[in-house]
């Protein structure tokens, strides 16, 4: 059983589909009515995670063309569920070798078998990174709503292996101009060199993605279990290969002193409440504090590597295996838009939820409707 | 509005209460019927986070005595909601100084006001760490169920500031024998020294808590959004002061290579599937893999410090403030049992959820009942 | 297991407690902040279902005094969970006779044992009508919010046995002036006579409760599964003893023709959209249509009767039993406020949910906050 | 906004699609893995609600061919979401007349506009009865699981207008042999005559559907809000056109005496606990009692009728309208399988939920897995 394919309270998404099944897709429920939306809006996001963009990503020839099946009428969302589907084209019958029989190290083969008794082993089935395309489609809708509310969200590759982008070299416009989605040209050069080494050595690398959200009103997040921080952590950690998540100073905060970590409040010349620093990453008491939300996710190295590995088969034997085919040396660049999507979905759900928090605003709302 | 005080799908908890209100409490719904349970079972856990245990924790004189109000009959759970309450005894009317008027740096004062229009400022109200006592009470129930299922769970202080327990010095039995809940005597000595400095400097420190879960069956966790990893991340990040969360190698995994990070499977002499290493922290594809679950949470330094801080008041003025009273230099030791509680609640909920995943087992279950 | 003690999406309530345990109570989460609320507001509602008000209701001496334990500060709701508790005073150890051993006809004794393996048999435990006091406390909060939004809700006894109030005799002010909560004095006289017969015959009666909601904005309810009609049906049917539910013409609609049942729309002289009739009971397509919501619930006769009944015991024997004590000949009058409470809770939850349905209104809301 | 298109806790379904959009569909999450399932299993159910089967149902030429897009591998469910889609073939651009401008009496046109600001008016959009095809597809899966658990579920037309099937004439095998899905041949003859009159008079009729579930174990349903009765009521009331719901004696129970309504328990010669009567309709205390579950739903007459009706347009005018096209004089026969589907979905969800209710059975389950 798994009813874990739905998430969100008001802005609610349900994903479905296996890597080599007929299609993958998502149903987005709870999107406010009247938002302009077309397939091109979604396609732009899907293209950012499209395979085959560089030598570092899989050469699978998927066009990943999205089809909106419901919930949009005359170019606008109707408030009813938006169903989106992406047909799997690279679905040809092929030799899956012994993949059905062995448990690949670092993969979900064994755990799926334990849970469900068997699994769709073709291309990783439901545990394939391909599943995230559905999240990206839903995220594209969420981002569109956030933009309408003047909220800006973006993610980028912060580090690959030991190579980390420098704060002082941060150039947002550069993120979209390189296939590693890094904001620092020098880091890109180094990372490419490192990844070439990985390819040569039939090995793989991990990395860190940072996401920032600007323009959030303060007070978003629902104490005590649906705090913005908690919901972001859960949403981002649901992406395969994520092994760490932190907000603001994150793990480094555990080594700081309170006198340094505390962000002082002040009113600027226009009377707006500001913070002198943002060690908190824009979240206090689990709610947005009006500063930019800043968080990072750590991705493990791709488990599919070309070299021979020791493992087991289902017949109870210890074996050696070589995973066939060409392998991405890293998943991080393609995961950037996935992190952004999950953050957008989460933030939007909590924004909508926040509308009912105050009696005076609720009253104003319904009086405005009379 | 905040309907964020309930969490869990089957084993569901709802907490309530403010630091200086009449009481705090929790309703545990979905606990299987027939579990032996008494107030002493809960009290043992509450005593682990009791204030006033050492000079490093608040001297508030709360006995934190729990009362079970429902759901237990003749010493056993009945399957109906278990309501537990802890009266607030240290509730005397007192001088809250200017706490109602200023926004303390690093606290939730400002965000609560933005969300709800005003706040119960006494002792931090709902955002007080006192709220976690309710979680611990619920966690005690969850741990009891887990133990019945031969699952062992424990947490401890991994590091305080820069002082980190050494793996080779790990002594589980020592955890409960020091007020910092560390498994390494040498680290305790150093940490105490460091915390004494913090007290002298009217400053505060953070730290890292590690939690381990042994004996978990494989296949627990619901892809794709309710993965065990995602649910643990969300649950632990809902604890105030948490700024980072990682599983297995965590952030370090982002710097490792696949050939090293991948844990090789093998069958041992008894034919049991094992892993040679546990870089994954016991989770593959978001599900338990049968190895110990290992995760860590990073806590920021306590925001309440004795020294003068710059901040603002509600009247639009930039001010300086000194927070009255005595302040804990660190929250980490008292948070150890909270992390353990949240992990137990989460793991139990997913264990119960997993019972419906296979048609053959569902069929067996109902045939057994006929 | 039973995690069925929580209901609602945004305005969410969790009830707990057994008839003869220490207390019963409810946690109300998601109530907008800033609502004036005190214990007296709740007490008024609880007093309407208080036992011992007439010879037709149980003489149990419960004062049912509510205590608000959290979520209210300086006379206003804070947006955090409102915990309310009613101590059980009539809790003295007493002779429960063979109630632990037999399964009373029409009661939940057998089903509780089947589900949970055993039960708290004292006074019916969790299946006692006493559980509804917690719902009424939560309902009192919901009604207060609805009234702030100019929504008027009330329920009354429509019929007892065969005796039905006449539409033409409807006098709303009379409802609160008789212990049967009927709006028709003549019906009260007849019903009292009938109930006296029931007492003499050691038998019991059922009845029908009608509830009306005036002032609802149109468009409330979430197609397709959380329609207002569906949610009301589910909420009201969760009250013990309810065996039927209908909206507008209800079952009678099945015998009508479309040309008669259809309510014609028209604009009145002020340009307001109206309906010439209200056969639909205020709901079209599962959403409120601006007309009064009108629904009815059918209650079965009280299962506890004084005469000898055939039944079984847990030891596998067919036995005869006489249920000790004095029995209410009817539950309907005390259930009137319970129906009203469940309707208020449901309607408020859907009202709050509706705030996010339109992009233009969402945008206005957040622009108003900047 | 509407996140009301998902229902269920463990066996969870999400429907999507508009009458004249590209397609309609459903995602079924939480179906146990290992169930044999193919498109033909679903098609059989869809064919039961197919239009054009008789002169009493719409002549729309939909083949309603279902496509399973995910969640099934090598003929068995994998435990991952089962996505099913039905393309809308009768989607040709056509003259919708003034349907976009007027509010049809008895339809959801007005309420959709109020909620969402505008609507997909083509064929009723999301409020079309066509939406129920998605429920039927999901129901087919649920019924298949129930059958594996030896639970038998079926529904039929109990009455049309004033014509009611006689208990003594009940012939289950006849239900599937007539287009009105009635178990009584004589009633069919009368009903056909009545419906012919309706067609002549350009009017419409309503009716009552009864559903029975045999073989349910006792103790299913989650007090207090997710009782089996409450969940069935909510599920069935979410079907468009339903105006009443009752279990067992239903509304009639309100006129009965306790001494008659109470079902006496007894042990039969094999020691099985039985009831002498089943006035309760198989539900006590909101849980199944082992007897057949029996409930009925009342459907209003079809609101689309051929004769001229008074109504309003969006421009603020009172107008007269004639709804174009051919209209079904009744929806009841096609709704029979929809009621059955909603009941199956609900019952299965609660069956799966019930597996965690007892500590001893939970322990046995996990010990069996070790």
Short mmCIF file of C-alpha atoms in Angstrom, two decimals, chain D residues 218-356:
data_model
loop_
_atom_site.label_atom_id
_atom_site.label_comp_id
_atom_site.label_asym_id
_atom_site.label_seq_id
_atom_site.Cartn_x
_atom_site.Cartn_y
_atom_site.Cartn_z
CA UNK D 218 -17.65 -6.88 12.59
CA UNK D 219 -15.95 -3.84 14.08
CA UNK D 220 -15.22 -1.88 10.89
CA UNK D 221 -15.55 1.91 11.19
CA UNK D 222 -13.59 4.44 13.26
CA UNK D 223 -15.46 6.18 16.07
CA UNK D 224 -16.34 8.90 16.45
CA UNK D 225 -16.16 10.86 13.20
CA UNK D 226 -15.14 8.16 10.77
CA UNK D 227 -17.86 5.75 11.68
CA UNK D 228 -18.80 3.44 8.85
CA UNK D 229 -22.27 5.02 8.78
CA UNK D 230 -20.84 8.55 8.64
CA UNK D 231 -18.34 7.74 5.94
CA UNK D 232 -20.95 5.98 3.81
CA UNK D 233 -23.33 8.92 4.22
CA UNK D 234 -20.65 11.39 3.16
CA UNK D 235 -19.47 9.27 0.24
CA UNK D 236 -22.92 8.64 -1.17
CA UNK D 237 -24.05 12.23 -0.60
CA UNK D 238 -21.12 13.41 -2.69
CA UNK D 239 -22.89 11.97 -5.75
CA UNK D 240 -24.77 14.70 -7.59
CA UNK D 241 -28.59 14.58 -7.26
CA UNK D 242 -28.56 12.69 -3.94
CA UNK D 243 -30.89 14.38 -1.45
CA UNK D 244 -31.35 11.67 1.17
CA UNK D 245 -29.47 8.80 2.76
CA UNK D 246 -30.57 6.21 5.31
CA UNK D 247 -29.31 3.03 6.88
CA UNK D 248 -31.44 0.07 7.94
CA UNK D 249 -34.87 1.35 8.91
CA UNK D 250 -33.65 4.89 8.29
CA UNK D 251 -36.30 7.58 8.60
CA UNK D 252 -38.84 4.94 9.52
CA UNK D 253 -36.76 4.19 12.63
CA UNK D 254 -37.77 7.59 14.00
CA UNK D 255 -41.33 6.28 14.30
CA UNK D 256 -40.50 2.90 15.80
CA UNK D 257 -40.23 1.92 19.43
CA UNK D 258 -37.03 0.69 20.99
CA UNK D 259 -38.54 -2.68 21.88
CA UNK D 260 -39.20 -3.26 18.19
CA UNK D 261 -36.17 -1.56 16.64
CA UNK D 262 -33.58 -3.26 18.83
CA UNK D 263 -32.19 -6.34 17.09
CA UNK D 264 -31.84 -9.25 19.53
CA UNK D 265 -28.53 -11.08 19.52
CA UNK D 266 -28.34 -14.87 19.69
CA UNK D 267 -25.82 -17.61 19.05
CA UNK D 268 -26.78 -20.04 16.34
CA UNK D 269 -26.19 -23.76 16.53
CA UNK D 270 -22.61 -23.29 15.31
CA UNK D 271 -21.92 -20.75 18.01
CA UNK D 272 -21.87 -17.82 15.67
CA UNK D 273 -23.23 -14.54 16.99
CA UNK D 274 -26.29 -13.52 14.96
CA UNK D 275 -29.13 -11.03 15.11
CA UNK D 276 -32.79 -12.01 14.87
CA UNK D 277 -33.59 -8.93 12.81
CA UNK D 278 -31.53 -6.29 11.04
CA UNK D 279 -33.37 -3.04 11.65
CA UNK D 280 -29.96 -1.46 12.27
CA UNK D 281 -28.85 -2.18 8.70
CA UNK D 282 -25.71 -3.88 9.89
CA UNK D 283 -24.27 -0.99 11.84
CA UNK D 284 -24.10 -0.55 15.62
CA UNK D 285 -22.21 2.29 17.24
CA UNK D 286 -21.06 3.32 13.81
CA UNK D 287 -19.30 0.00 13.19
CA UNK D 288 -20.28 -3.05 11.17
CA UNK D 289 -21.98 -5.67 13.35
CA UNK D 290 -21.50 -8.67 11.06
CA UNK D 291 -24.99 -8.47 9.55
CA UNK D 292 -25.50 -7.24 5.99
CA UNK D 293 -24.99 -3.49 5.60
CA UNK D 294 -28.13 -2.06 4.01
CA UNK D 295 -28.51 1.57 3.00
CA UNK D 296 -30.57 3.66 0.59
CA UNK D 297 -29.99 6.92 -1.28
CA UNK D 298 -32.74 9.19 -2.60
CA UNK D 299 -32.16 10.90 -5.95
CA UNK D 300 -33.98 14.02 -7.05
CA UNK D 301 -35.56 14.16 -10.51
CA UNK D 302 -33.17 15.13 -13.32
CA UNK D 303 -33.05 18.93 -13.43
CA UNK D 304 -32.65 19.04 -17.22
CA UNK D 305 -36.17 18.96 -18.62
CA UNK D 306 -37.50 19.85 -22.04
CA UNK D 307 -40.21 22.28 -21.07
CA UNK D 308 -39.81 26.02 -20.76
CA UNK D 309 -38.51 27.21 -17.39
CA UNK D 310 -38.22 30.59 -15.74
CA UNK D 311 -34.73 31.59 -14.72
CA UNK D 312 -32.15 34.39 -14.89
CA UNK D 313 -29.16 35.28 -16.99
CA UNK D 314 -25.81 36.69 -15.90
CA UNK D 315 -26.77 40.14 -17.13
CA UNK D 316 -29.29 40.57 -14.35
CA UNK D 317 -32.38 39.72 -16.34
CA UNK D 318 -35.29 37.41 -15.58
CA UNK D 319 -35.72 35.20 -18.62
CA UNK D 320 -37.38 32.03 -19.86
CA UNK D 321 -35.27 29.20 -21.17
CA UNK D 322 -35.60 25.90 -22.94
CA UNK D 323 -32.68 23.57 -22.46
CA UNK D 324 -31.66 22.20 -25.85
CA UNK D 325 -31.03 18.60 -26.71
CA UNK D 326 -32.50 15.35 -25.54
CA UNK D 327 -32.79 14.82 -21.81
CA UNK D 328 -32.75 11.68 -19.71
CA UNK D 329 -36.03 11.45 -17.82
CA UNK D 330 -34.12 9.85 -14.93
CA UNK D 331 -30.55 9.40 -13.71
CA UNK D 332 -31.22 6.64 -11.22
CA UNK D 333 -30.44 3.53 -13.31
CA UNK D 334 -27.05 4.85 -14.38
CA UNK D 335 -26.32 5.91 -10.80
CA UNK D 336 -26.70 2.37 -9.42
CA UNK D 337 -23.12 1.43 -10.20
CA UNK D 338 -21.93 4.80 -8.90
CA UNK D 339 -23.52 4.15 -5.49
CA UNK D 340 -21.96 0.71 -5.47
CA UNK D 341 -18.57 2.19 -6.36
CA UNK D 342 -18.66 4.85 -3.65
CA UNK D 343 -19.71 2.28 -1.09
CA UNK D 344 -16.93 -0.10 -2.10
CA UNK D 345 -14.29 2.63 -1.94
CA UNK D 346 -15.46 3.67 1.50
CA UNK D 347 -15.77 0.21 2.96
CA UNK D 348 -12.37 -0.84 1.67
CA UNK D 349 -10.69 2.24 3.11
CA UNK D 350 -12.15 1.50 6.53
CA UNK D 351 -11.33 -2.21 6.29
CA UNK D 352 -7.68 -1.41 5.66
CA UNK D 353 -7.74 1.18 8.43
CA UNK D 354 -9.09 -1.37 10.87
CA UNK D 355 -5.97 -3.54 10.61
CA UNK D 356 -4.11 -1.48 13.20
#
